[in-house]
Amino acid sequence: MITFDAVTKAFPGGNVAVDNLSLELPTGQITVFVGPSGCGKTTSLRMINRTIEPTSGTISIDGEDVTSQDAALLRRRIGYVIQHAGLFPHRTVADNIATVPLLNGVNKAQAREQARELLTRVGLDESLASRYPAQLSGGQQQRVGVARALAADPPVMLMDEPFSAVDPIVRDGLQREFLRLQSELGKTIAFVTHDIDEAIKLGDRVAIFREGGHLAQVGSPQDLLDDPADEFVADFVGRDRGFRALSFITAEKLEVEQVSAYVDRARGASLVLDDTGRPTGWSVDGQEVLRALPGTFTTRDALRLVTDLAITSPAGAAVRVDEAGVADGVVAHEAIARHLTALRRETER
Amino acid sequence: MIAYIQGNQARILSDLGQHVWLSLLPVLVGVVLALPAGYLTVRYRWLYQPVVNLGGILYSVPSLALFVVIPAIIPVGTLSPLNIVVALSVYSFALLARTVADALISVQGETTWAAAAMGFRPLRQLFGVELPMALPVMMAGLRVATVSNISLVSVGAIIGVGGLGDLFTRGLQLSYLAPIIVGIVLSVLLAAVCDSGIVLVQRWLTPWTRAGAR
C-alpha cells in the first residue's frame, strides 16, 4: 500500500502543486490520478519515487517512509513508465529492458535472457530483442517501456500518461494488454492520465484532482459516475456519464430474440450466418452484398458495448454470440431501451 | 619533384611524424580537459555561459601571440615543441568544451529523466546514458578540432617546430616549389586520413544512429 499523509509540494516562487494530499493506494490495485493540467497529479506521482521531494508530509510504501531510503535503490524497486517510453536510443531493445537488473548487478547473459521472456510477455516478438528503439513503432516502444519497468519485478509501478502519445486504436490495444498483464501480476500501480475515459476503463480506484493540487474525490469508477461529490467532479466525468455508467452493467440479463426468427421487416435486414453458425454480416433490402457487422457481444460484455453495437449496426440490432462465436441471439436498440427502463425501476424500488 | 622526394625522404618522413604528434596530442589533451568542463556546465548551468565565452576568447587569440604568451605563463621554452603542444591544446579545449557542453545539454530530456527515475546514480548515468547519446555531436566537434589542428601545426614553423610546415619555410627560403607542394599534399592527406579514422571509430561506437527508421 502506498500512503500519502498530508503531503504538500510548494515550488520555489510559491506555486503550490499539491496541497495537503492524504490518499491511500491499495496493494495490488490500479489507482488512477486524473484531472486537468496543473492539478498536481504528475507531481504527486513523482513524489512517490522521489524524483520530486515533498515540502511537507510523508509518503510511505508498506509503512516505510520513502525519504528514509536511498533514492537510487528506492527507484530500482519501483517500475516507471513515461509518455514517450523514454527508451535509450543507443541500447538494443533487450538491453533497454535489462536496465534495472543490470544496475542491480545481474550478469548480462541472464538479464538479456530474461528480457527476451519479458518481450513475449508484453506481446512482442523475441526477434525485436536485437533492434534499436528507432526501429520500432510508437506502440511497440511503449510496450518495451512497460517491459523495462517490469524487468526487476517491482511490487510498485508508476505510469505517467503511458498511452497518451499513441493513436486511439493502438492505445486501445495497449490498455487491454495492460489490464491482462495486471490481472496476472497484481502490481500496486499509480497511473496518471488526463483522460477520464482511460481512468474509468483502467482504474480500480480513481482519484480526481482539481487545480491547485486538491483531491476532489476518490473512489471506484462507478462511485464517481453514480455519485459525484460536487459539480467539478460531475463536470469532469462528463455530461454523458449516464452512458459511461453502462460500462458497469453486463449484458447477462438482457433478453434476446431467437436468431433464426430475426428478420427485421421494418428495415428489411436479416442476419447472415456461415456454415458453423457464426454471423458474417447483415443482408439489407434482400441484397446479396453484405453490410459488415460492427462486432458481437457475449453475456459478459458491458451494456455500453451492446448499445454501441446496436446503434452502429445497419439493422439497428446487436448480435450476441456464445463462447465458440456462434450467434445465439439478437437484440434491437428498442429492446435495450426497455431493459434500461426496467433496470431503473428496479433500483428506484 | 620526384628527385626532391627521393633525396629528402628521411627528412620528409620525420617532418610528417612530428606533424602527427604535434597535432594529435593536443586533441587528446583538449578532450581530457573538455569532458569534465562540459559536464560541469550541465551540472551547474550558470557555468555554461562563462565556459562558452572563455572558449570563444581563447580561440580568437592569434596563434603567434600564444606562442609568445605561453612561455611567460608556464615554464616551457619558446622554441620547444611543448610550446606548440600547449598552444594547440588551448585551441582544442576552446573548441571541444563548447561542443561537449552543447552535446550533453542537448541529450537532457525524457530519456535522462527516465534514467534517473529508474535508479541510475549520476556518474553511471553520465557514462552509461548521457555520454553515449552525446557521442554523435561530440565526434563532429572532434573532427573539426583534429582537422583544424593539423592545419594549425604548420604555423609552428615560424618558431622552427612546424612538422610539415618546416617544408614551407624551406621552400620559401630556397624559392623552390617542390617541398611546398609535398608539404601541402601530405597535410591534406593527413587531415583526410585522420578525419576518416574518426568517422570509422564513430560508426563502430554508434551503431544505433544507422539503425534508422523502420
GROMACS .gro file of N, CA, C and O in nm, chain A residues 118-163:
model
  184
  118LEU      N    1   1.041  -1.128  -2.125
  118LEU     CA    2   0.951  -1.016  -2.100
  118LEU      C    3   0.892  -0.962  -2.230
  118LEU      O    4   0.778  -0.918  -2.233
  119LEU      N    5   0.971  -0.965  -2.337
  119LEU     CA    6   0.921  -0.920  -2.468
  119LEU      C    7   0.795  -0.996  -2.505
  119LEU      O    8   0.695  -0.937  -2.546
  120THR      N    9   0.801  -1.129  -2.489
  120THR     CA   10   0.684  -1.211  -2.522
  120THR      C   11   0.569  -1.175  -2.430
  120THR      O   12   0.454  -1.168  -2.472
  121ARG      N   13   0.603  -1.152  -2.306
  121ARG     CA   14   0.503  -1.122  -2.205
  121ARG      C   15   0.421  -0.997  -2.240
  121ARG      O   16   0.303  -0.990  -2.216
  122VAL      N   17   0.488  -0.895  -2.297
  122VAL     CA   18   0.416  -0.773  -2.334
  122VAL      C   19   0.366  -0.778  -2.478
  122VAL      O   20   0.326  -0.677  -2.535
  123GLY      N   21   0.367  -0.899  -2.535
  123GLY     CA   22   0.305  -0.916  -2.666
  123GLY      C   23   0.392  -0.877  -2.784
  123GLY      O   24   0.341  -0.842  -2.890
  124LEU      N   25   0.524  -0.882  -2.767
  124LEU     CA   26   0.613  -0.850  -2.879
  124LEU      C   27   0.692  -0.975  -2.916
  124LEU      O   28   0.709  -1.066  -2.835
  125ASP      N   29   0.741  -0.977  -3.042
  125ASP     CA   30   0.817  -1.091  -3.088
  125ASP      C   31   0.960  -1.084  -3.036
  125ASP      O   32   1.020  -0.978  -3.031
  126GLU      N   33   1.014  -1.200  -3.000
  126GLU     CA   34   1.151  -1.206  -2.947
  126GLU      C   35   1.255  -1.154  -3.045
  126GLU      O   36   1.361  -1.109  -3.006
  127SER      N   37   1.220  -1.160  -3.173
  127SER     CA   38   1.317  -1.116  -3.275
  127SER      C   39   1.346  -0.967  -3.266
  127SER      O   40   1.442  -0.918  -3.323
  128LEU      N   41   1.261  -0.893  -3.192
  128LEU     CA   42   1.286  -0.749  -3.178
  128LEU      C   43   1.398  -0.720  -3.079
  128LEU      O   44   1.446  -0.607  -3.070
  129ALA      N   45   1.442  -0.822  -3.006
  129ALA     CA   46   1.537  -0.801  -2.896
  129ALA      C   47   1.664  -0.729  -2.940
  129ALA      O   48   1.718  -0.648  -2.866
  130SER      N   49   1.711  -0.758  -3.060
  130SER     CA   50   1.839  -0.700  -3.102
  130SER      C   51   1.822  -0.570  -3.181
  130SER      O   52   1.919  -0.513  -3.228
  131ARG      N   53   1.697  -0.524  -3.196
  131ARG     CA   54   1.674  -0.397  -3.266
  131ARG      C   55   1.703  -0.279  -3.174
  131ARG      O   56   1.711  -0.293  -3.053
  132TYR      N   57   1.713  -0.160  -3.237
  132TYR     CA   58   1.723  -0.037  -3.159
  132TYR      C   59   1.585   0.029  -3.155
  132TYR      O   60   1.503   0.008  -3.244
  133PRO      N   61   1.559   0.111  -3.051
  133PRO     CA   62   1.426   0.170  -3.035
  133PRO      C   63   1.377   0.245  -3.160
  133PRO      O   64   1.259   0.239  -3.193
  134ALA      N   65   1.469   0.311  -3.233
  134ALA     CA   66   1.428   0.388  -3.351
  134ALA      C   67   1.366   0.298  -3.458
  134ALA      O   68   1.299   0.346  -3.548
  135GLN      N   69   1.391   0.167  -3.446
  135GLN     CA   70   1.338   0.075  -3.547
  135GLN      C   71   1.199   0.022  -3.510
  135GLN      O   72   1.144  -0.060  -3.582
  136LEU      N   73   1.145   0.068  -3.397
  136LEU     CA   74   1.013   0.021  -3.353
  136LEU      C   75   0.907   0.128  -3.374
  136LEU      O   76   0.937   0.247  -3.380
  137SER      N   77   0.781   0.085  -3.384
  137SER     CA   78   0.670   0.181  -3.390
  137SER      C   79   0.646   0.238  -3.250
  137SER      O   80   0.697   0.185  -3.152
  138GLY      N   81   0.567   0.345  -3.244
  138GLY     CA   82   0.538   0.408  -3.116
  138GLY      C   83   0.475   0.309  -3.018
  138GLY      O   84   0.511   0.305  -2.900
  139GLY      N   85   0.380   0.230  -3.067
  139GLY     CA   86   0.312   0.134  -2.980
  139GLY      C   87   0.408   0.027  -2.929
  139GLY      O   88   0.404  -0.011  -2.813
  140GLN      N   89   0.499  -0.019  -3.019
  140GLN     CA   90   0.598  -0.119  -2.977
  140GLN      C   91   0.693  -0.062  -2.873
  140GLN      O   92   0.727  -0.127  -2.775
  141GLN      N   93   0.734   0.065  -2.895
  141GLN     CA   94   0.824   0.129  -2.799
  141GLN      C   95   0.758   0.135  -2.661
  141GLN      O   96   0.822   0.113  -2.558
  142GLN      N   97   0.627   0.167  -2.661
  142GLN     CA   98   0.557   0.178  -2.534
  142GLN      C   99   0.551   0.043  -2.463
  142GLN      O  100   0.565   0.035  -2.342
  143ARG      N  101   0.533  -0.065  -2.540
  143ARG     CA  102   0.534  -0.199  -2.480
  143ARG      C  103   0.672  -0.230  -2.421
  143ARG      O  104   0.682  -0.289  -2.314
  144VAL      N  105   0.777  -0.191  -2.494
  144VAL     CA  106   0.912  -0.213  -2.442
  144VAL      C  107   0.930  -0.134  -2.312
  144VAL      O  108   0.989  -0.182  -2.216
  145GLY      N  109   0.873  -0.011  -2.310
  145GLY     CA  110   0.879   0.071  -2.190
  145GLY      C  111   0.815  -0.001  -2.071
  145GLY      O  112   0.867   0.002  -1.959
  146VAL      N  113   0.703  -0.068  -2.096
  146VAL     CA  114   0.636  -0.142  -1.989
  146VAL      C  115   0.721  -0.262  -1.947
  146VAL      O  116   0.740  -0.288  -1.828
  147ALA      N  117   0.779  -0.331  -2.046
  147ALA     CA  118   0.865  -0.446  -2.015
  147ALA      C  119   0.985  -0.402  -1.931
  147ALA      O  120   1.025  -0.469  -1.837
  148ARG      N  121   1.041  -0.285  -1.966
  148ARG     CA  122   1.156  -0.235  -1.892
  148ARG      C  123   1.119  -0.206  -1.747
  148ARG      O  124   1.196  -0.235  -1.654
  149ALA      N  125   0.998  -0.153  -1.727
  149ALA     CA  126   0.955  -0.123  -1.590
  149ALA      C  127   0.931  -0.251  -1.510
  149ALA      O  128   0.945  -0.252  -1.388
  150LEU      N  129   0.895  -0.360  -1.581
  150LEU     CA  130   0.864  -0.484  -1.512
  150LEU      C  131   0.987  -0.570  -1.484
  150LEU      O  132   0.981  -0.666  -1.407
  151ALA      N  133   1.101  -0.535  -1.547
  151ALA     CA  134   1.216  -0.627  -1.552
  151ALA      C  135   1.265  -0.673  -1.416
  151ALA      O  136   1.301  -0.788  -1.399
  152ALA      N  137   1.267  -0.583  -1.318
  152ALA     CA  138   1.318  -0.624  -1.187
  152ALA      C  139   1.206  -0.672  -1.097
  152ALA      O  140   1.223  -0.683  -0.976
  153ASP      N  141   1.089  -0.700  -1.158
  153ASP     CA  142   0.972  -0.745  -1.085
  153ASP      C  143   0.940  -0.657  -0.963
  153ASP      O  144   0.929  -0.707  -0.851
  154PRO      N  145   0.926  -0.526  -0.984
  154PRO     CA  146   0.900  -0.436  -0.871
  154PRO      C  147   0.755  -0.453  -0.822
  154PRO      O  148   0.666  -0.477  -0.903
  155PRO      N  149   0.733  -0.443  -0.692
  155PRO     CA  150   0.596  -0.455  -0.642
  155PRO      C  151   0.510  -0.333  -0.677
  155PRO      O  152   0.388  -0.341  -0.683
  156VAL      N  153   0.577  -0.219  -0.702
  156VAL     CA  154   0.506  -0.094  -0.728
  156VAL      C  155   0.543  -0.042  -0.867
  156VAL      O  156   0.658  -0.051  -0.910
  157MET      N  157   0.443   0.011  -0.940
  157MET     CA  158   0.470   0.070  -1.071
  157MET      C  159   0.409   0.209  -1.078
  157MET      O  160   0.296   0.231  -1.034
  158LEU      N  161   0.485   0.302  -1.137
  158LEU     CA  162   0.434   0.436  -1.161
  158LEU      C  163   0.421   0.453  -1.312
  158LEU      O  164   0.515   0.424  -1.386
  159MET      N  165   0.305   0.498  -1.357
  159MET     CA  166   0.285   0.514  -1.501
  159MET      C  167   0.236   0.655  -1.528
  159MET      O  168   0.128   0.694  -1.484
  160ASP      N  169   0.316   0.732  -1.600
  160ASP     CA  170   0.286   0.873  -1.623
  160ASP      C  171   0.238   0.894  -1.767
  160ASP      O  172   0.319   0.904  -1.858
  161GLU      N  173   0.107   0.896  -1.784
  161GLU     CA  174   0.044   0.909  -1.916
  161GLU      C  175   0.107   0.816  -2.019
  161GLU      O  176   0.146   0.859  -2.129
  162PRO      N  177   0.117   0.687  -1.986
  162PRO     CA  178   0.196   0.599  -2.073
  162PRO      C  179   0.135   0.578  -2.211
  162PRO      O  180   0.207   0.548  -2.304
  163PHE      N  181   0.003   0.593  -2.224
  163PHE     CA  182  -0.059   0.558  -2.352
  163PHE      C  183  -0.111   0.680  -2.427
  163PHE      O  184  -0.184   0.666  -2.525
   0.00000   0.00000   0.00000
